[in-house]
Amino acid sequence: MRSEAEFTAFADANAMRLRQIAYLMCRDWHLAQDLTQTALTKLYLSWNRAIRRDGADPFPYARKVLLNTLLDHRRLRRTTELTVGRLPDRPSDSDPTETRLTLLDALALLPPRDRAIVLLRHWEDHSVETTAEILGVSVSVVKSQSTRALATLRGHLGADRELLFG
């Protein structure tokens, strides 16, 4: 079946990227793998909708399925979520790994939708309009939540504010 072969090729080519996005959202490689597999399963079931007649790339649809899967997971598991009391000490300037981990820890403190907005806008460099379309919210929601989320990140980072997107 042609459609099944197309899905297999798509999944092989994009599973790692989807898993990386999931990891950035949840900070747990095992959960990211589970979310990616669930999203790919949902995508397989709706593959005919994902491959549009205009030949557009189905990745944006897959990313939206992944983000919705993560948000659904968070809603169902809200009581098991643990929060971190404080961030690690300031990383040394010579270790980019610590800098990255500090930023990821700060991102993990944001609510899932705020984190999705920040990651889509600043990590994947999407426009406000594209981010709104992906998340199914209005442009004004993206703008206001992005501003608040970045302010929250700056507050969490404290002296490490220069780590935050430039």
C-alpha positions as CSV (number, residue, x, y, z in Angstrom):
1,M,0.0,0.0,0.0
2,R,1.5,3.3,-1.1
3,S,0.1,5.3,1.8
4,E,1.6,2.9,4.4
5,A,5.0,3.1,2.6
6,E,4.8,6.9,2.7
7,F,4.0,6.9,6.4
8,T,6.9,4.5,7.1
9,A,9.3,6.8,5.2
10,F,8.0,9.9,7.0
11,A,8.3,8.2,10.4
12,D,11.8,7.0,9.7
13,A,12.9,10.5,8.6
14,N,11.2,12.5,11.4
15,A,10.9,10.3,14.5
16,M,14.2,11.7,16.0
17,R,13.2,15.3,15.5
18,L,9.8,14.7,17.0
19,R,11.4,12.9,20.0
20,Q,13.8,15.9,20.5
21,I,10.8,18.3,20.5
22,A,9.1,16.0,23.0
23,Y,12.2,15.9,25.2
24,L,12.4,19.7,25.2
25,M,8.8,19.8,26.3
26,C,9.0,17.1,29.1
27,R,12.7,16.8,30.0
28,D,12.5,13.0,30.2
29,W,13.9,10.9,27.3
30,H,11.7,7.9,28.2
31,L,8.5,9.9,28.3
32,A,9.6,11.7,25.1
33,Q,9.9,8.3,23.4
34,D,6.5,7.2,24.7
35,L,4.9,10.5,23.5
36,T,6.6,10.2,20.1
37,Q,5.3,6.7,19.7
38,T,1.8,7.7,20.7
39,A,1.9,10.7,18.4
40,L,3.1,8.5,15.5
41,T,0.3,6.0,16.2
42,K,-2.3,8.8,16.1
43,L,-0.7,10.2,13.0
44,Y,-0.8,6.7,11.3
45,L,-4.5,6.5,12.0
46,S,-5.1,9.9,10.4
47,W,-2.4,9.7,7.8
48,N,-4.8,10.5,4.9
49,R,-5.6,13.9,6.5
50,A,-1.9,14.5,7.1
51,I,-0.9,14.1,3.5
52,R,-2.7,16.9,1.8
53,R,-3.5,17.1,-1.8
54,D,-1.3,20.2,-2.2
55,G,1.8,18.1,-1.4
56,A,2.6,20.1,1.7
57,D,5.0,18.6,4.3
58,P,3.1,16.6,6.9
59,F,5.6,17.5,9.6
60,P,3.7,20.5,11.0
61,Y,0.6,18.3,11.4
62,A,2.8,15.6,13.2
63,R,4.3,18.3,15.5
64,K,0.8,19.5,16.4
65,V,-0.3,15.9,17.1
66,L,2.8,15.5,19.3
67,L,2.1,18.7,21.2
68,N,-1.5,17.8,21.8
69,T,-0.4,14.4,23.0
70,L,1.9,16.0,25.5
71,L,-0.7,18.4,26.7
72,D,-3.2,15.6,27.1
73,H,-0.6,13.6,29.1
74,R,0.1,16.5,31.4
75,R,-3.6,17.0,32.0
76,L,-4.1,13.4,32.9
77,R,-0.9,13.2,35.1
78,R,-1.0,16.6,36.7
79,T,-0.8,15.3,40.3
80,T,2.4,13.2,39.6
81,E,4.4,16.2,38.4
82,L,7.2,17.3,40.6
83,T,8.6,20.8,40.7
84,V,12.1,21.8,41.4
85,G,12.6,24.2,44.3
86,R,15.7,26.0,43.0
87,L,17.9,26.0,39.9
88,P,21.5,24.8,40.0
89,D,24.2,27.3,40.7
90,R,25.5,29.5,37.8
91,P,27.3,27.4,35.2
92,S,30.9,28.1,34.4
93,D,31.4,30.2,31.3
94,S,33.7,27.4,29.9
95,D,31.1,24.7,29.9
96,P,28.3,25.1,27.3
97,T,26.7,21.8,28.6
98,E,26.0,23.3,32.0
99,T,24.6,26.5,30.3
100,R,22.3,24.4,28.2
101,L,21.1,22.3,31.2
102,T,20.5,25.5,33.2
103,L,18.3,26.8,30.4
104,L,16.5,23.5,30.0
105,D,15.9,23.4,33.8
106,A,14.4,26.9,33.6
107,L,12.2,25.9,30.7
108,A,11.0,22.8,32.6
109,L,9.5,25.2,35.2
110,L,7.1,26.7,32.7
111,P,3.6,25.3,32.2
112,P,3.4,23.1,29.2
113,R,1.6,25.6,26.9
114,D,4.0,28.4,27.8
115,R,6.9,26.1,27.2
116,A,5.4,25.1,23.8
117,I,5.1,28.7,22.8
118,V,8.7,29.6,23.8
119,L,10.1,26.6,22.1
120,L,8.1,27.1,18.9
121,R,8.9,30.8,18.8
122,H,12.5,30.8,19.9
123,W,13.9,27.3,19.5
124,E,12.3,26.5,16.2
125,D,12.1,30.1,15.1
126,H,8.4,30.2,14.0
127,S,6.5,33.4,13.5
128,V,3.8,34.4,16.0
129,E,1.1,33.5,13.4
130,T,2.6,30.0,12.7
131,T,2.9,29.3,16.5
132,A,-0.7,30.3,17.0
133,E,-1.8,28.0,14.1
134,I,0.2,25.1,15.4
135,L,-1.2,25.4,18.9
136,G,-4.7,26.3,17.8
137,V,-4.8,29.6,19.8
138,S,-5.1,33.2,18.7
139,V,-2.1,35.4,17.8
140,S,-2.8,37.6,20.9
141,V,-2.6,34.5,23.2
142,V,0.8,33.7,21.7
143,K,2.1,37.2,22.2
144,S,0.8,37.6,25.7
145,Q,1.9,34.2,26.9
146,S,5.3,34.5,25.2
147,T,5.9,37.8,27.0
148,R,4.9,36.4,30.4
149,A,6.8,33.1,29.8
150,L,10.0,35.0,28.9
151,A,9.6,37.2,32.0
152,T,9.1,34.1,34.1
153,L,12.3,32.5,32.6
154,R,14.3,35.6,33.3
155,G,13.1,35.5,36.9
156,H,14.1,31.8,37.2
157,L,17.5,32.4,35.6
158,G,18.2,35.4,37.8
159,A,21.9,36.3,37.2
160,D,21.9,33.9,34.2
161,R,19.6,36.2,32.2
162,E,22.0,36.4,29.3
163,L,21.4,32.7,28.6
164,L,17.9,33.5,27.5
165,F,17.8,33.7,23.8
166,G,20.4,36.4,23.3
